[in-house]
GROMACS .gro file of C-alpha atoms in nm:
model
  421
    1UNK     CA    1   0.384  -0.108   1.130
    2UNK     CA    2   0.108  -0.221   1.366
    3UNK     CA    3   0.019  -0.502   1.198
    4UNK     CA    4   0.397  -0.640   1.232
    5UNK     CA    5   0.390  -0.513   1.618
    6UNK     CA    6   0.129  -0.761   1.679
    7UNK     CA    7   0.328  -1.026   1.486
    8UNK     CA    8   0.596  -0.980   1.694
    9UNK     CA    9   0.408  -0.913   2.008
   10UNK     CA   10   0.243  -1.257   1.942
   11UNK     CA   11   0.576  -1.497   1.917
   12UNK     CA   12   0.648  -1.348   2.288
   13UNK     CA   13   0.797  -0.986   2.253
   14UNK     CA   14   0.733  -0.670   2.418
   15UNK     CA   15   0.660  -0.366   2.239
   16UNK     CA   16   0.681   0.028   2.234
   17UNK     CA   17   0.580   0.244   1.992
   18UNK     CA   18   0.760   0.573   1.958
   19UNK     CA   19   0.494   0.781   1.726
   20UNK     CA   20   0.445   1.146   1.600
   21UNK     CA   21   0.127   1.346   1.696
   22UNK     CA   22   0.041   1.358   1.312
   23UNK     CA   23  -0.103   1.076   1.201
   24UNK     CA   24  -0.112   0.948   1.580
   25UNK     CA   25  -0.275   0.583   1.597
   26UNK     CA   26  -0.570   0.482   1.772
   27UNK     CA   27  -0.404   0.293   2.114
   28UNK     CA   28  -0.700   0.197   2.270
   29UNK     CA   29  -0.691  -0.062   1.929
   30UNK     CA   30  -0.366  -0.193   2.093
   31UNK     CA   31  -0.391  -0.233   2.460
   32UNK     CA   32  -0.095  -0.476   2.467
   33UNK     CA   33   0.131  -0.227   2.354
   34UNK     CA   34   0.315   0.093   2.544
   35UNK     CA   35   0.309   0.412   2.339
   36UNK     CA   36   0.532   0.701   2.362
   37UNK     CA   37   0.443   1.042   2.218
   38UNK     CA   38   0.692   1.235   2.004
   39UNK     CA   39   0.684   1.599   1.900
   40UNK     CA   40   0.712   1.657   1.526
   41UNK     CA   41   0.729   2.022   1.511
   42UNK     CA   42   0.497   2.071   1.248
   43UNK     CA   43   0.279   2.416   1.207
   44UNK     CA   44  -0.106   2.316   1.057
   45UNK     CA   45   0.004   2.424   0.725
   46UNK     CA   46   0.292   2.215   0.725
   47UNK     CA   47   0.073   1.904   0.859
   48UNK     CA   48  -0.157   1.949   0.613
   49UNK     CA   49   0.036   1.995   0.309
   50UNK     CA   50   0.016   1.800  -0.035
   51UNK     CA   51   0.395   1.822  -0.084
   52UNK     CA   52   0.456   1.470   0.073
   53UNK     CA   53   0.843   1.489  -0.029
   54UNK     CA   54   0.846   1.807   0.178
   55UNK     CA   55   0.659   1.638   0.483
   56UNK     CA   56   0.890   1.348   0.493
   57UNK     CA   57   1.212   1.598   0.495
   58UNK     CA   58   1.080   1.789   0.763
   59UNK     CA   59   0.974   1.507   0.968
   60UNK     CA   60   1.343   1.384   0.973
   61UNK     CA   61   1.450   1.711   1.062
   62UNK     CA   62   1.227   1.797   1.338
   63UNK     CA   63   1.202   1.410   1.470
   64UNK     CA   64   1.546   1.346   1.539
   65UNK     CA   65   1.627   1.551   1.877
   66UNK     CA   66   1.262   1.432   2.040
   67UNK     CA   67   1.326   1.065   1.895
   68UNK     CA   68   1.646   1.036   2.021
   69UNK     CA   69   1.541   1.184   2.366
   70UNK     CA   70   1.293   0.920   2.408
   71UNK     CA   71   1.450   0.618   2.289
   72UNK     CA   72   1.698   0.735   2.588
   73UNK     CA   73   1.457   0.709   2.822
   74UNK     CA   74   1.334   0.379   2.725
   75UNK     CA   75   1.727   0.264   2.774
   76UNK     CA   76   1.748   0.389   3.087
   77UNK     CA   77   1.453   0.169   3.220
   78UNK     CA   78   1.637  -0.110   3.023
   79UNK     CA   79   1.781  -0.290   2.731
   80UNK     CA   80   1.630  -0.279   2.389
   81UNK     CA   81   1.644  -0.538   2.191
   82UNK     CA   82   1.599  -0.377   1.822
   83UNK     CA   83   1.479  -0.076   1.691
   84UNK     CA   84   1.259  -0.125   1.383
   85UNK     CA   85   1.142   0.186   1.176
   86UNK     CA   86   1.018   0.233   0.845
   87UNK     CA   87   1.290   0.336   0.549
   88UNK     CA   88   1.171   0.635   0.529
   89UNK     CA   89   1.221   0.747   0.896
   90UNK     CA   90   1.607   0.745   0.774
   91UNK     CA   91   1.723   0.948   1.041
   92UNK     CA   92   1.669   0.671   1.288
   93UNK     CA   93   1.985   0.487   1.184
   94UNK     CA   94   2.227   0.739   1.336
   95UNK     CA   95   2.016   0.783   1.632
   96UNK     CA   96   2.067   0.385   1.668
   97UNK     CA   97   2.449   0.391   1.562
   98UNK     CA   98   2.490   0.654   1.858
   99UNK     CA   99   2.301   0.406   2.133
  100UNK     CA  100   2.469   0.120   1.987
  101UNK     CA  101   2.087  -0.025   1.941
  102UNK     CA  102   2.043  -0.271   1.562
  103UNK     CA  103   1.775  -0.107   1.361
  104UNK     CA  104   1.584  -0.315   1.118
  105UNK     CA  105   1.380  -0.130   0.864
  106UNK     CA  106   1.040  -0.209   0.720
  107UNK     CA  107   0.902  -0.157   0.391
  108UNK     CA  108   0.547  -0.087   0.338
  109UNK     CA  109   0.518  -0.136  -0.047
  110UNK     CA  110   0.645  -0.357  -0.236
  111UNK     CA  111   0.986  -0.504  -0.304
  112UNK     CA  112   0.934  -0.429  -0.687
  113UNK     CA  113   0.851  -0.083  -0.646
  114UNK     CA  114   1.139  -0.023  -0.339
  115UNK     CA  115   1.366  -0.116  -0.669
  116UNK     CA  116   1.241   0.092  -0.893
  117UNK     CA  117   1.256   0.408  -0.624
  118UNK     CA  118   1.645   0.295  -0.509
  119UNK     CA  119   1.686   0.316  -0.897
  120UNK     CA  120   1.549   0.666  -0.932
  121UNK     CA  121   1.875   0.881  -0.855
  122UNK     CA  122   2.066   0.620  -1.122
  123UNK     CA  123   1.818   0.678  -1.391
  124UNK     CA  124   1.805   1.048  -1.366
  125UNK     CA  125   2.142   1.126  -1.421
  126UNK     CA  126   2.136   0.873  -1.699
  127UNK     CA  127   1.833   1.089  -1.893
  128UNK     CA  128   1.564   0.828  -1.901
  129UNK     CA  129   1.284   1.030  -1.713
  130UNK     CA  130   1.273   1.231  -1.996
  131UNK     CA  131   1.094   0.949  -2.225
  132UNK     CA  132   0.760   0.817  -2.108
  133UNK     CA  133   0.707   0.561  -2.327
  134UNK     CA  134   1.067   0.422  -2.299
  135UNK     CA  135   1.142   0.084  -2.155
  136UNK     CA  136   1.363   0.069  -1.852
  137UNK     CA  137   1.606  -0.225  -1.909
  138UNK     CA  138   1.737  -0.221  -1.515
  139UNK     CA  139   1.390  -0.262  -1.419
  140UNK     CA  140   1.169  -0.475  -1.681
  141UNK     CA  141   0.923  -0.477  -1.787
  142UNK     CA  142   0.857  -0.124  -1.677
  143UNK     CA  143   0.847   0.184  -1.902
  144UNK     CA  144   0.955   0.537  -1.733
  145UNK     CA  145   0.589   0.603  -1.731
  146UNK     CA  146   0.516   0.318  -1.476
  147UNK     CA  147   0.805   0.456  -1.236
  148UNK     CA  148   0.735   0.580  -0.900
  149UNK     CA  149   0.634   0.984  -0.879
  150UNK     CA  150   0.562   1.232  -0.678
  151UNK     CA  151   0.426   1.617  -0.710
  152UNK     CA  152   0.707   1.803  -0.532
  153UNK     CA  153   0.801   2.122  -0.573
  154UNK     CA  154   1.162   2.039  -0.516
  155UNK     CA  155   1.301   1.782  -0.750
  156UNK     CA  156   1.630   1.830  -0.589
  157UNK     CA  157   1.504   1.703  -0.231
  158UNK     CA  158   1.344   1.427  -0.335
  159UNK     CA  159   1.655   1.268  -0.461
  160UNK     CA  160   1.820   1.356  -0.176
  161UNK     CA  161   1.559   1.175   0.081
  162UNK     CA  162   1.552   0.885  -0.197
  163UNK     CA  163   1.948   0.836  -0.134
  164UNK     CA  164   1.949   0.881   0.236
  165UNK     CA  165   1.660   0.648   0.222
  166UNK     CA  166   1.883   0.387   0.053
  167UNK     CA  167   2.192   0.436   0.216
  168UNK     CA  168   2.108   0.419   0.542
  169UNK     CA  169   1.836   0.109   0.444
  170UNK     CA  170   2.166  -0.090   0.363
  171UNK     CA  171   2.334   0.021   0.649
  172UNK     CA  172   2.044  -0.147   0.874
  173UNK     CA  173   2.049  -0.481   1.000
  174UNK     CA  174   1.783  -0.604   0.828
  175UNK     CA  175   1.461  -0.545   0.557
  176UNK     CA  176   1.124  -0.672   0.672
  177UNK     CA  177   0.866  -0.660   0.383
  178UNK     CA  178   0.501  -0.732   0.348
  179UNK     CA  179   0.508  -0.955   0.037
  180UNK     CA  180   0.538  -1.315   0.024
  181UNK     CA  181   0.844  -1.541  -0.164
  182UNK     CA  182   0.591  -1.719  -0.452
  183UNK     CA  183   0.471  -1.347  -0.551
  184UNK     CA  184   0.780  -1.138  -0.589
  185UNK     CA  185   1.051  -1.378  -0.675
  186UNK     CA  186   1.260  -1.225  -0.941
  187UNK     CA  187   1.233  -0.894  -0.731
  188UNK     CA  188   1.386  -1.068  -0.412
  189UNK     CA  189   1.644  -1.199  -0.627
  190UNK     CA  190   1.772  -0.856  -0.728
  191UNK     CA  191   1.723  -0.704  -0.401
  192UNK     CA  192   1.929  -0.919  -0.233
  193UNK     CA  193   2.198  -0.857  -0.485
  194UNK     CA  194   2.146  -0.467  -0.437
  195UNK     CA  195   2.095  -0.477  -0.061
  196UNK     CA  196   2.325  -0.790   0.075
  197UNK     CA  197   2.154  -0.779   0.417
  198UNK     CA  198   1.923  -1.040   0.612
  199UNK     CA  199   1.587  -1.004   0.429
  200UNK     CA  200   1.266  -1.066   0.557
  201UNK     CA  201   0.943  -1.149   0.331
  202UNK     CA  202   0.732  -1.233   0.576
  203UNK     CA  203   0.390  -1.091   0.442
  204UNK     CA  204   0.065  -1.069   0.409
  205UNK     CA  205   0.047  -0.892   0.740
  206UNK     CA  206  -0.300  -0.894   0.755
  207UNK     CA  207  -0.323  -1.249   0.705
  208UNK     CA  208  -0.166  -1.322   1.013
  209UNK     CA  209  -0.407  -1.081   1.248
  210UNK     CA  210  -0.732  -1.094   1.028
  211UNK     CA  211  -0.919  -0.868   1.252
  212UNK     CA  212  -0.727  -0.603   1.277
  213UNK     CA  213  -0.716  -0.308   1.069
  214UNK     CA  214  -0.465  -0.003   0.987
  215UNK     CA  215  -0.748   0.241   0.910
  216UNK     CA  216  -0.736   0.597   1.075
  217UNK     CA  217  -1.123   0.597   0.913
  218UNK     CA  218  -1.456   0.522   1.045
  219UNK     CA  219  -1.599   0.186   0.890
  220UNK     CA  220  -1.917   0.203   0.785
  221UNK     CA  221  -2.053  -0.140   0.824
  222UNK     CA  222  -2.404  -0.107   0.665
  223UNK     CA  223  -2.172  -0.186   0.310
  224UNK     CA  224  -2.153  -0.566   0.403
  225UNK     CA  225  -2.584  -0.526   0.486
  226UNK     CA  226  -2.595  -0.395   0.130
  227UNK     CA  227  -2.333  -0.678  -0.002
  228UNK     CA  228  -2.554  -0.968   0.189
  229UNK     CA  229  -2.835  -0.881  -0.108
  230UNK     CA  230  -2.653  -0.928  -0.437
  231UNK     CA  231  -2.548  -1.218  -0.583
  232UNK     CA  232  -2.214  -1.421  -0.583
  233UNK     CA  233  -1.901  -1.201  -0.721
  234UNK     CA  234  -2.158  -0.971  -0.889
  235UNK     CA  235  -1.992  -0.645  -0.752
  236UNK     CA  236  -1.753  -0.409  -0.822
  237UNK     CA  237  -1.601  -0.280  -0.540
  238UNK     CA  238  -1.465   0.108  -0.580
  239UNK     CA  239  -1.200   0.254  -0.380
  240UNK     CA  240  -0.926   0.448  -0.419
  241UNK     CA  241  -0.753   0.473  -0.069
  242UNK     CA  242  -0.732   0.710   0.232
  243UNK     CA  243  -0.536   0.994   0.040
  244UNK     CA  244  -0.614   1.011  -0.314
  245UNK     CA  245  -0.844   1.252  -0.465
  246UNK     CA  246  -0.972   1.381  -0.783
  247UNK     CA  247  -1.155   1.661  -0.988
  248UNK     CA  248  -1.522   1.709  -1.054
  249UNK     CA  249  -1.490   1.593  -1.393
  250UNK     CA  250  -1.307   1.264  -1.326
  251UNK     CA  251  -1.555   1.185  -1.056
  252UNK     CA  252  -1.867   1.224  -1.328
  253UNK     CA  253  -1.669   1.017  -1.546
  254UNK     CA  254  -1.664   0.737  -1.293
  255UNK     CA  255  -1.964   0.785  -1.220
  256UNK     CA  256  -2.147   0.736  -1.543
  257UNK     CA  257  -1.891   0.430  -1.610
  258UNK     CA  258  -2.040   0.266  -1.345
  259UNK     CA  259  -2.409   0.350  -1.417
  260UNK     CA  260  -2.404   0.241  -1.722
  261UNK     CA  261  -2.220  -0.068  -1.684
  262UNK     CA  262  -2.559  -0.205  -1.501
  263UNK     CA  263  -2.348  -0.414  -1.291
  264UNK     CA  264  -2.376  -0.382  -0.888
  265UNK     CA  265  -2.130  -0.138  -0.748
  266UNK     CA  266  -1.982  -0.071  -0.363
  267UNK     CA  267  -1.849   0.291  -0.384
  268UNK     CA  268  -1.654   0.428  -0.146
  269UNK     CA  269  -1.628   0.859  -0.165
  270UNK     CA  270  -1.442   0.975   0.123
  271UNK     CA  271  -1.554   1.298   0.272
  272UNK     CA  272  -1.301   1.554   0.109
  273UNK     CA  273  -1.191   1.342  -0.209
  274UNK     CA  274  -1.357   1.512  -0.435
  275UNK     CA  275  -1.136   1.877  -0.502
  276UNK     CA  276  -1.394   2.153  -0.450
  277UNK     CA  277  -1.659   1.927  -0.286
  278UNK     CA  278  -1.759   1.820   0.048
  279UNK     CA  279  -1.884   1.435  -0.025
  280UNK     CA  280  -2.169   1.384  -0.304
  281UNK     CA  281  -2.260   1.726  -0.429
  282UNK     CA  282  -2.048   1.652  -0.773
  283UNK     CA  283  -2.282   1.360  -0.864
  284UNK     CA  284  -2.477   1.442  -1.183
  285UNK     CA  285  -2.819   1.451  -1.161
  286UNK     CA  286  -3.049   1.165  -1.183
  287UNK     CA  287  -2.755   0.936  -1.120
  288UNK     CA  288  -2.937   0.770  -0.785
  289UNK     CA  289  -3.247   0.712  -0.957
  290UNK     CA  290  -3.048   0.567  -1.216
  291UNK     CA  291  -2.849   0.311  -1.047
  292UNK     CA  292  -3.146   0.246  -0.721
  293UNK     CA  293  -3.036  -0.005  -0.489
  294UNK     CA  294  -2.769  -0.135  -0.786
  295UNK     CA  295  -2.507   0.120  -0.643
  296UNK     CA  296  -2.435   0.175  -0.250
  297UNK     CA  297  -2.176   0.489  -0.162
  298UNK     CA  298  -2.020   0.497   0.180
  299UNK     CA  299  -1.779   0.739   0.299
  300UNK     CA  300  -1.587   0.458   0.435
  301UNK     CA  301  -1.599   0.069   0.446
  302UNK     CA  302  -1.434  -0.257   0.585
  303UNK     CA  303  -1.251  -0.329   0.297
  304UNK     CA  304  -1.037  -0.654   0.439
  305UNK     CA  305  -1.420  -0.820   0.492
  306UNK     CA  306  -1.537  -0.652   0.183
  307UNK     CA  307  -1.258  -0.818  -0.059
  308UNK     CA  308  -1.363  -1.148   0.154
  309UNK     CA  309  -1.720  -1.106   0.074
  310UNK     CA  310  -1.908  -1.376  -0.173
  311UNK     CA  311  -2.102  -1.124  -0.389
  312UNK     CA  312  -1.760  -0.917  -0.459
  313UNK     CA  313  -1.623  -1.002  -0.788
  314UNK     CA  314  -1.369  -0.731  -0.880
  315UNK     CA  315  -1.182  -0.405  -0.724
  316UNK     CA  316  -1.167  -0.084  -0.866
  317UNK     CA  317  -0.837   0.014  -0.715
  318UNK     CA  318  -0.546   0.296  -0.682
  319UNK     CA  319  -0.353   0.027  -0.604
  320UNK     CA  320  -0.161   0.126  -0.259
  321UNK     CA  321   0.068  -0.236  -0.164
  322UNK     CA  322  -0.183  -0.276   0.079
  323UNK     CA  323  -0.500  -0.277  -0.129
  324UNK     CA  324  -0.369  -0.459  -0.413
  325UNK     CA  325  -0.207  -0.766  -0.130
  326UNK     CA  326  -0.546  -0.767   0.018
  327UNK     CA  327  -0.681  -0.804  -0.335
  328UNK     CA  328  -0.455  -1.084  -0.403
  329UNK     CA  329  -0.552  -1.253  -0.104
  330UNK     CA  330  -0.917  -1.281  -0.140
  331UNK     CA  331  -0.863  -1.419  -0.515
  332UNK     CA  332  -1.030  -1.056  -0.656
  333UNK     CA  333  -0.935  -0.927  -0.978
  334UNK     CA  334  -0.847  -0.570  -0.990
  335UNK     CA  335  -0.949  -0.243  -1.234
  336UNK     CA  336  -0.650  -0.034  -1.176
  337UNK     CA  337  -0.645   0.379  -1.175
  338UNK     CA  338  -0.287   0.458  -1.001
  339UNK     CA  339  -0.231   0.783  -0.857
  340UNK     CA  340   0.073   0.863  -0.748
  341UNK     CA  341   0.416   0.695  -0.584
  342UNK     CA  342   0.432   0.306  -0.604
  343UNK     CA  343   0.098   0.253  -0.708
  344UNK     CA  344   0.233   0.258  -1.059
  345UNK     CA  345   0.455  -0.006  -1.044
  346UNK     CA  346   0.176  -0.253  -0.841
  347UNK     CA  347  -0.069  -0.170  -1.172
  348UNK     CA  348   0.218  -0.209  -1.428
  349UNK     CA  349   0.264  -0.581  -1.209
  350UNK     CA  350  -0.062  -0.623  -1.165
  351UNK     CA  351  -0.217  -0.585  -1.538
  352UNK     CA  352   0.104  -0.701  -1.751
  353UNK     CA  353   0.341  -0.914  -1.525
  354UNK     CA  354   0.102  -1.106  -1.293
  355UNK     CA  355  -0.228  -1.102  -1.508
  356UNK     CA  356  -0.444  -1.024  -1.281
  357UNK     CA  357  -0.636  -0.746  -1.377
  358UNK     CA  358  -0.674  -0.445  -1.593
  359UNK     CA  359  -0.525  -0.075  -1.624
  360UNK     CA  360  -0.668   0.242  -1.789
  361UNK     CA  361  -0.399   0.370  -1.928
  362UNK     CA  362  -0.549   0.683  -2.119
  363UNK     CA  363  -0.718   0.836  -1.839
  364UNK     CA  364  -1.101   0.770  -1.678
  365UNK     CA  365  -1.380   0.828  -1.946
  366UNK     CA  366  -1.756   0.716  -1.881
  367UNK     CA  367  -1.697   0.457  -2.240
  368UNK     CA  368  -1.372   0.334  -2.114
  369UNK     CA  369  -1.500   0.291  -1.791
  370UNK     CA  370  -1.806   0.095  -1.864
  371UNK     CA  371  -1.609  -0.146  -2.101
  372UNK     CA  372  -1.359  -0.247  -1.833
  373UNK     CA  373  -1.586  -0.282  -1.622
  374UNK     CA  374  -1.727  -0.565  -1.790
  375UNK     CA  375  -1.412  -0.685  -1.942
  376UNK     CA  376  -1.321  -0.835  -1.548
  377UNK     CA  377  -1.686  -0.871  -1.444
  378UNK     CA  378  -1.851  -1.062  -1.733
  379UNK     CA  379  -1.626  -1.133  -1.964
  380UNK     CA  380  -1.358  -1.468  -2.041
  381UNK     CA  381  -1.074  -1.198  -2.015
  382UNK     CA  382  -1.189  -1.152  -1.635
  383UNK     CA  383  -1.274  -1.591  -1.579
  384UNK     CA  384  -0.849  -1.574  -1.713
  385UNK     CA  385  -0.782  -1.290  -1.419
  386UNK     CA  386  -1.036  -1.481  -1.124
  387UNK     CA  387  -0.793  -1.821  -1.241
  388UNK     CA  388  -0.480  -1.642  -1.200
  389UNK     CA  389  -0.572  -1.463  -0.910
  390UNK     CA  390  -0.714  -1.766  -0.735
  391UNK     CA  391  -0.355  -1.926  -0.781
  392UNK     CA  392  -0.186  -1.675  -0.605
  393UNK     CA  393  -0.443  -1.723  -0.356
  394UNK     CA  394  -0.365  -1.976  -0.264
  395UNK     CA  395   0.026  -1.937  -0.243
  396UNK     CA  396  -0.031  -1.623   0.022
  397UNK     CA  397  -0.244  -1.888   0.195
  398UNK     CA  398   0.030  -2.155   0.199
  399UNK     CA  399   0.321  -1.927   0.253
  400UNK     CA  400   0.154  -1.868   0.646
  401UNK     CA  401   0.136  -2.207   0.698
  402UNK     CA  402   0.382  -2.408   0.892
  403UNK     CA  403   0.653  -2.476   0.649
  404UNK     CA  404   0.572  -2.236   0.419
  405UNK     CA  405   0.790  -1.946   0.322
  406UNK     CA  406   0.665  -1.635   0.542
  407UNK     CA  407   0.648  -1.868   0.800
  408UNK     CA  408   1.007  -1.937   0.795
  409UNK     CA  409   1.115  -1.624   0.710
  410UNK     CA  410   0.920  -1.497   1.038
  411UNK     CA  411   1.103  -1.780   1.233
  412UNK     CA  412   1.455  -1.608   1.062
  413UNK     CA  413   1.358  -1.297   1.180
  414UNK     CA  414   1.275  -1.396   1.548
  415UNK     CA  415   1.644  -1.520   1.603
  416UNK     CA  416   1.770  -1.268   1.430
  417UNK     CA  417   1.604  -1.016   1.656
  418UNK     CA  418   1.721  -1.310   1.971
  419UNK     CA  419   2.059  -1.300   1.864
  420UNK     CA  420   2.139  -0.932   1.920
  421UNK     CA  421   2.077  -0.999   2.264
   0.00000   0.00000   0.00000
């Protein structure tokens, strides 16, 4: 949402961002922008919960009175233009409806995955979640077991916030997505059938304000010190996002996959990831002297100039929209381990539709592990992925470009904005 904020604050608009005290963003990263403090009601159990169906739903619930206050305020100093929240802030479109304000929604992942999750509802009542393995002829190529999901311990409101999410996403005045025309075509296709509204694929985001980054985490910058010694797209770069964790065992797995692969390895283990540990108590032992200065774990790292760097040649990824666009970008193929939500459609995509990398499909074991590993890093299989990806480099680079799709679609979306004026 940031990232588009300074889009938009850089063709000449002025911006306000109406946030939440969880998840609050660091303003002194965006001094050209006016921030506006919300309460979200939420107890520390509630904010800290893994039950992120159940976060969302209260969020809407407690958000609406405070959000509604405060966009009333902002009116009465004067006129808004738009409002633009993400889909699944779905409340917001009533609270626009009653100000008489357009609200344009944006969506974070990707336009393949949005399908599949509008299609969720449909494909329950029809039986398929019952069947893994079983192809989903709605949304090919995907099987049931590359659909979205979520732990929740209420099926029932997920469904629910998955409808109001769609429903009031078509009643918008617009979709804004962070993808680009050459890379999700079919997908645009059918979402403009399924959502007749003014679409906007103006992506990569981060493309567009290198610089900046969406991380809530501390970088740690001695990773592109370490990267600066190894040789051209020699390493693997491991991480699996901001949220994800994992057991003890699946860490020693990894672990052990990557030792004994021999090839150079960037690790990122986030403080907390592991369940049960604190950061690297769960390594095995002897697995530093093993892997000596091949190997460098950070708790964090700058992973937009870490994708860019010359002596990365491959990602280890959960594959979040964002890690597997910024993949895309810098012509890396990917290793993909998806955890949870959209992440399994972007592997399905990424391994079988676009060819671009790999997915372990039966789980992480140390064998598995080291073999896909050098599949992508030393292999012809991973030379076929680098040529693919490169390609599709170089379409997110051309779609910026004056003339080039995003471009235009950004131009769209400026007089769209204008012409509610």
């Amino acid at each position: 949402m940031l990232q588009l904020a300074s889009i938009l604050h850089s063709q000449g608009f002025s911006v306000t961002v109406i946030h939440t005290h969880f998840n609050s963003p660091a303003k002194s990263r965006h001094p050209h922008f006016t921030f506006l403090p919300i309460s979200d009601g939420l107890s520390p159990a509630e904010a800290s919960t893994e039950d992120v169906v159940s976060l969302l739903t209260l969020l809407n619930s407690n958000c609406a009175a405070p959000f509604r206050d405060a966009l009333g305020g902002l009116l009465a100093d004067g006129p808004i233009a738009c409002l633009i929240t993400d889909t699944g802030w779905h409340f917001s479109q009533s609270v626009a409806d009653g100000f008489g304000i357009p609200r344009i929604v944006l969506r974070t992942t990707s336009v393949s995955s949005f399908l599949a999750f509008a299609a969720l509802p449909m494909l329950r009542e029809k039986g398929y979640l019952l069947k893994q393995e079983s192809p989903v002829p709605e949304l090919a190529p995907l099987q049931v077991k590359d659909l979205p999901s979520f732990t929740t311990n209420d099926s029932d409101n997920l469904y629910n916030s998955l409808s109001n999410t769609v429903q009031q996403s078509k009643a918008s005045s617009g979709l804004i997505w962070n993808t680009f025309s050459e890379l999700e075509k079919f997908a645009l296709i059918q979402l403009r059938e399924q959502f007749p509204i003014p679409n906007f694929p103006i992506g990569p985001f981060h493309k567009s304000f290198p610089a900046s980054s969406s991380s809530l985490l501390t970088e740690d910058m001695s990773s592109i010190s370490w990267l600066n010694t190894q040789k051209p797209k020699s390493v693997l770069y491991v991480s699996f996002g901001s949220i994800a964790d994992m057991g003890g065992n699946k860490f020693l797995e990894m672990a052990w996959g990557l030792a004994n692969s021999m090839q150079p390895f960037l690790w990122v283990v986030r403080p907390g990831m592991i369940r049960g540990s604190e950061w690297l108590e769960a390594l095995p032992g002897g697995f530093m002297e093993k892997v000596g200065n091949n190997g460098c774990i950070v708790k964090w790292a700058p992973q937009q100039e870490v994708l860019a760097h010359f002596a990365v040649g491959g990602f280890w990824t959960h594959n979040g929209w964002n890690s597997t666009l910024e993949s895309i970008c810098e012509g890396v193929p990917m290793i993909c381990s998806p955890c949870f939500g959209d992440q399994l459609v972007n592997a399905k995509y990424v391994s079988d539709v676009w060819g671009i990398g790999l997915r372990f499909d039966k789980g992480v074991e140390r064998g598995e592990v080291e073999r896909g590993i050098r599949r992508v890093m030393l292999e012809r299989e991973g030379e076929e992925m680098r040529e693919r990806i490169l390609c599709l480099k170089e379409k997110a680079d051309a779609c910026l470009k004056e003339g080039g799709s995003s471009y235009q679609y950004l131009e769209q979306l400026i007089n769209h904005i204008l012409s509610f004026q």
